[in-house]
Amino acid sequence: KNNNKKTLKKLAILVIGSIIAAYGITLALYAGFGGATLAVLWQGIARTFHISIGTASFVVALGMILFALIYDKSQIHIGTVLYQIVYSTCVDLFANCHIYSTYKWIDFLIMLLGVVLFAVGTGLYASASLGRGSYEAVTFALAEKNHWQIKFVRMALDILVVVTGVLFGGKFGVCTLITVIISGPIIQFVNAKAKQVLKNDSKETYNLEFVEEINMEDNKSTNVKKTVKSGITFGSALAMVISYTTWKSVGWAIFHGLLSWVYVIYFLLRY
């Protein structure tokens, strides 16, 4: 009975987390400041193939799940599938229910709220320990099979999905940058608190790997340092991609890579 009750509680947290994450991602996406990394790809696919954003998210997730099943099926669990069904369905439900302001600064605050809610929902979902999301499954499948560092695999995938999304017509913007910078610490904090509610004091493998994936340790100061370092590295790679794609110059790409987020933000404001 206790095990059944615990499982039901975990399922409830997974579903609630999925709903909150879906609400947050759509709130941020439609505020007019671009989208989170994966949302840029969803947006591009939705516009190109004239499908809903929720359907696009499900198609992308299905592709990732199939890849993980073929490449390393141990990464896929019941929570992976359940989360994606609830999440993609809610993305469509929430897509047209948000109200925005005529003032950009208010919309900016709404976008920030959306990113925070997305991170909170993701942290809740992760605390259920019923399986990774499709994106995380691909990340760990590639990293573990090839003995690559998770942070570099995730960074490469983030750049790949953003660039692909932009090529399809998705919108890269300030929201993309903010999601990369602030979502990790929020996810970890919520994940830890939710585990306390579940009274799950055991250090389960999934939770340990999830913390590793977002490049953090339990020590708060170390978390901040790692997050900043990863953010700068991602910013440099992103700056180089934007520069070379725009100017077709290796020299300028290297220079702009050294500027990191400074060039990325300048590019967004200027062009």
Coordinates of C-alpha atoms in Angstrom, one line a residue:
K1 CA 0.0 0.0 0.0
N2 CA 2.8 2.4 0.9
N3 CA 4.6 1.7 -2.4
N4 CA 1.4 2.2 -4.3
K5 CA 0.7 5.5 -2.5
K6 CA 4.3 6.6 -3.2
T7 CA 4.0 5.8 -6.9
L8 CA 0.7 7.7 -7.2
K9 CA 2.2 10.7 -5.4
K10 CA 5.1 10.6 -7.9
L11 CA 2.8 10.3 -10.9
A12 CA 0.8 13.3 -9.6
I13 CA 3.9 15.4 -9.2
L14 CA 5.0 14.4 -12.7
V15 CA 1.7 15.5 -14.2
I16 CA 1.5 18.7 -12.2
G17 CA 5.2 19.5 -13.1
S18 CA 4.4 18.8 -16.8
I19 CA 1.4 21.2 -16.7
I20 CA 3.3 24.0 -15.0
A21 CA 6.3 23.6 -17.4
A22 CA 4.0 23.7 -20.4
Y23 CA 2.2 26.8 -19.1
G24 CA 5.5 28.5 -18.4
I25 CA 7.1 27.7 -21.8
T26 CA 4.1 29.0 -23.8
L27 CA 3.9 32.1 -21.6
A28 CA 7.5 32.9 -22.3
L29 CA 7.4 31.9 -26.0
Y30 CA 4.5 34.2 -27.1
A31 CA 5.8 37.3 -25.1
G32 CA 7.8 38.3 -28.2
F33 CA 11.4 37.7 -27.0
G34 CA 12.1 34.5 -28.8
G35 CA 11.9 31.1 -27.1
A36 CA 13.8 28.6 -25.0
T37 CA 16.3 26.4 -26.9
L38 CA 13.9 23.7 -27.9
A39 CA 11.0 26.1 -28.3
V40 CA 12.9 27.8 -31.1
L41 CA 13.0 24.5 -32.9
W42 CA 9.3 23.9 -32.3
Q43 CA 8.4 27.3 -33.5
G44 CA 10.4 26.8 -36.7
I45 CA 8.9 23.4 -37.4
A46 CA 5.4 24.7 -36.7
R47 CA 5.8 27.6 -39.1
T48 CA 7.4 25.5 -41.9
F49 CA 4.9 22.6 -41.8
H50 CA 1.9 24.6 -40.6
I51 CA 1.2 22.5 -37.5
S52 CA 0.5 23.6 -33.9
I53 CA 3.4 24.3 -31.5
G54 CA 2.2 21.4 -29.3
T55 CA 2.3 19.0 -32.3
A56 CA 5.7 20.3 -33.2
S57 CA 7.0 19.6 -29.7
F58 CA 5.6 16.1 -29.7
V59 CA 7.1 15.4 -33.2
V60 CA 10.5 16.6 -32.0
A61 CA 10.2 14.6 -28.7
L62 CA 9.1 11.5 -30.6
G63 CA 12.2 11.7 -32.9
M64 CA 14.4 12.1 -29.8
I65 CA 12.8 9.1 -28.0
L66 CA 13.2 6.9 -31.1
F67 CA 16.8 7.9 -31.4
A68 CA 17.4 7.1 -27.7
L69 CA 15.6 3.8 -28.0
I70 CA 17.9 2.8 -30.9
Y71 CA 21.1 4.3 -29.5
D72 CA 20.6 3.4 -25.8
K73 CA 17.2 2.2 -24.7
S74 CA 18.1 2.2 -21.0
Q75 CA 17.5 6.0 -21.1
I76 CA 13.8 5.6 -21.8
H77 CA 11.3 5.0 -19.0
I78 CA 7.5 5.3 -18.4
G79 CA 7.9 8.9 -17.2
T80 CA 9.6 9.9 -20.4
V81 CA 6.5 9.0 -22.4
L82 CA 3.9 10.2 -19.9
Y83 CA 5.6 13.5 -19.4
Q84 CA 5.8 14.2 -23.1
I85 CA 2.1 13.3 -23.7
V86 CA 0.9 15.6 -20.9
Y87 CA 3.4 18.4 -21.8
S88 CA 2.8 18.6 -25.5
T89 CA -1.0 18.4 -25.0
C90 CA -0.9 21.3 -22.5
V91 CA 1.4 23.4 -24.8
D92 CA -1.4 23.4 -27.3
L93 CA -4.0 24.1 -24.7
F94 CA -2.1 27.1 -23.3
A95 CA -0.9 28.4 -26.6
N96 CA -3.7 30.9 -27.2
C97 CA -4.9 31.7 -23.7
H98 CA -2.2 34.2 -22.6
I99 CA -2.8 37.9 -22.4
Y100 CA 0.0 40.4 -23.0
S101 CA 0.5 44.1 -22.6
T102 CA 1.1 46.9 -25.2
Y103 CA 4.2 47.8 -23.1
K104 CA 7.4 45.9 -23.8
W105 CA 8.7 46.0 -20.3
I106 CA 5.6 44.4 -19.0
D107 CA 5.8 41.6 -21.6
F108 CA 9.5 41.2 -20.6
L109 CA 8.4 40.6 -17.0
I110 CA 5.8 38.1 -18.2
M111 CA 8.4 36.3 -20.2
L112 CA 10.6 36.1 -17.1
L113 CA 7.7 34.7 -15.2
G114 CA 7.2 32.1 -17.9
V115 CA 10.9 31.0 -17.8
V116 CA 10.7 30.7 -14.0
L117 CA 7.4 28.6 -14.2
F118 CA 9.0 26.4 -16.8
A119 CA 12.0 25.7 -14.6
V120 CA 9.8 25.1 -11.5
G121 CA 7.7 22.6 -13.5
T122 CA 10.8 20.9 -14.8
G123 CA 12.2 20.6 -11.3
L124 CA 8.9 19.1 -10.1
Y125 CA 8.8 16.6 -12.9
A126 CA 12.4 15.6 -12.3
S127 CA 11.8 15.0 -8.6
A128 CA 9.4 12.1 -9.4
S129 CA 12.4 10.1 -10.7
L130 CA 10.2 8.2 -13.2
G131 CA 12.5 8.8 -16.2
R132 CA 14.2 11.6 -18.1
G133 CA 12.7 13.9 -20.7
S134 CA 13.3 13.1 -24.3
Y135 CA 16.0 15.8 -24.7
E136 CA 17.8 14.6 -21.5
A137 CA 17.6 11.0 -22.8
V138 CA 19.4 11.9 -26.0
T139 CA 22.0 13.9 -24.1
F140 CA 22.8 11.1 -21.7
A141 CA 22.7 8.4 -24.5
L142 CA 25.3 10.3 -26.5
A143 CA 27.4 11.2 -23.5
E144 CA 27.5 7.7 -21.9
K145 CA 27.9 5.7 -25.0
N146 CA 30.8 7.8 -26.3
H147 CA 32.3 8.7 -22.9
W148 CA 31.8 12.4 -23.6
Q149 CA 31.2 15.1 -20.9
I150 CA 27.5 15.8 -20.5
K151 CA 28.0 19.6 -20.4
F152 CA 29.7 19.6 -23.8
V153 CA 27.1 17.3 -25.3
R154 CA 24.2 19.4 -24.0
M155 CA 25.9 22.6 -25.2
A156 CA 26.4 21.2 -28.7
L157 CA 22.8 20.0 -28.8
D158 CA 21.5 23.4 -27.7
I159 CA 23.4 25.1 -30.4
L160 CA 22.2 22.6 -33.0
V161 CA 18.5 22.9 -32.1
V162 CA 18.7 26.7 -31.9
V163 CA 20.4 27.0 -35.3
T164 CA 18.1 24.5 -36.9
G165 CA 15.1 26.2 -35.4
V166 CA 16.2 29.6 -36.7
L167 CA 16.8 28.1 -40.2
F168 CA 13.2 26.8 -40.1
G169 CA 11.9 30.2 -39.1
G170 CA 12.0 30.0 -35.3
K171 CA 12.8 33.1 -33.3
F172 CA 16.0 33.3 -31.3
G173 CA 16.0 36.1 -28.7
V174 CA 16.6 37.3 -25.2
C175 CA 14.3 34.5 -23.8
T176 CA 16.7 31.9 -25.2
L177 CA 19.6 33.5 -23.3
I178 CA 17.7 33.9 -20.1
T179 CA 16.5 30.3 -20.1
V180 CA 20.0 29.0 -20.5
I181 CA 21.3 31.3 -17.6
I182 CA 18.6 31.0 -14.9
S183 CA 16.7 27.8 -15.5
G184 CA 19.4 25.5 -14.1
P185 CA 19.6 26.9 -10.5
I186 CA 15.8 27.0 -10.3
I187 CA 15.4 23.5 -11.5
Q188 CA 17.9 22.2 -8.9
F189 CA 16.3 24.1 -6.0
V190 CA 12.7 23.0 -6.8
N191 CA 14.0 19.4 -7.4
A192 CA 15.6 19.3 -4.0
K193 CA 12.5 20.7 -2.2
A194 CA 10.1 18.4 -4.0
K195 CA 12.3 15.4 -3.0
Q196 CA 11.9 16.4 0.6
V197 CA 8.1 16.4 0.2
L198 CA 8.3 12.9 -1.2
K199 CA 10.5 12.0 1.8
N200 CA 13.0 10.5 -0.7
D201 CA 16.3 10.8 1.2
S202 CA 18.0 8.1 -0.9
K203 CA 20.4 9.4 -3.6
E204 CA 18.8 7.8 -6.6
T205 CA 20.9 7.5 -9.7
Y206 CA 18.5 9.6 -11.9
N207 CA 18.6 12.5 -9.5
L208 CA 22.4 12.4 -9.3
E209 CA 22.7 12.4 -13.0
F210 CA 20.1 15.2 -13.4
V211 CA 22.2 17.4 -11.1
E212 CA 25.3 16.5 -13.1
E213 CA 23.5 17.3 -16.3
I214 CA 22.8 20.9 -15.3
N215 CA 26.5 21.2 -14.2
M216 CA 25.9 21.7 -10.5
E217 CA 27.0 20.3 -7.1
D218 CA 25.0 20.5 -3.9
N219 CA 27.2 23.4 -2.6
K220 CA 25.4 26.7 -3.5
S221 CA 28.5 28.7 -4.4
T222 CA 29.8 25.9 -6.6
N223 CA 26.5 25.8 -8.4
V224 CA 26.7 29.4 -9.3
K225 CA 30.2 29.2 -10.5
K226 CA 29.5 26.2 -12.7
T227 CA 26.4 27.8 -14.1
V228 CA 28.2 31.0 -15.0
K229 CA 31.1 29.1 -16.5
S230 CA 28.8 26.9 -18.7
G231 CA 26.8 30.0 -19.7
I232 CA 29.9 31.8 -20.8
T233 CA 31.1 28.8 -22.8
F234 CA 27.7 28.4 -24.5
G235 CA 27.7 32.1 -25.2
S236 CA 31.1 31.9 -26.9
A237 CA 30.0 29.0 -29.1
L238 CA 26.7 30.7 -29.9
A239 CA 28.5 34.0 -30.8
M240 CA 30.8 32.1 -33.2
V241 CA 27.9 30.4 -34.9
I242 CA 26.0 33.6 -35.3
S243 CA 29.0 35.5 -36.5
Y244 CA 30.2 32.9 -39.1
T245 CA 26.6 32.4 -40.4
T246 CA 26.2 36.2 -40.8
W247 CA 29.6 37.3 -42.0
K248 CA 31.2 34.1 -43.4
S249 CA 34.5 35.0 -41.8
V250 CA 36.5 32.7 -39.5
G251 CA 38.6 35.6 -38.1
W252 CA 35.5 37.6 -37.1
A253 CA 33.9 34.4 -35.7
I254 CA 36.9 33.8 -33.4
F255 CA 36.9 37.5 -32.3
H256 CA 33.2 37.5 -31.7
G257 CA 33.5 34.2 -29.8
L258 CA 35.9 35.9 -27.4
L259 CA 33.2 38.6 -26.8
S260 CA 30.7 35.8 -25.9
W261 CA 27.3 37.1 -24.7
V262 CA 28.3 40.7 -25.3
Y263 CA 28.3 40.0 -29.1
V264 CA 25.1 37.9 -28.9
I265 CA 23.2 40.6 -27.1
Y266 CA 24.6 43.3 -29.4
F267 CA 23.6 41.2 -32.5
L268 CA 20.0 40.8 -31.1
L269 CA 19.7 44.5 -30.4
R270 CA 21.3 45.7 -33.6
Y271 CA 19.9 43.2 -36.2

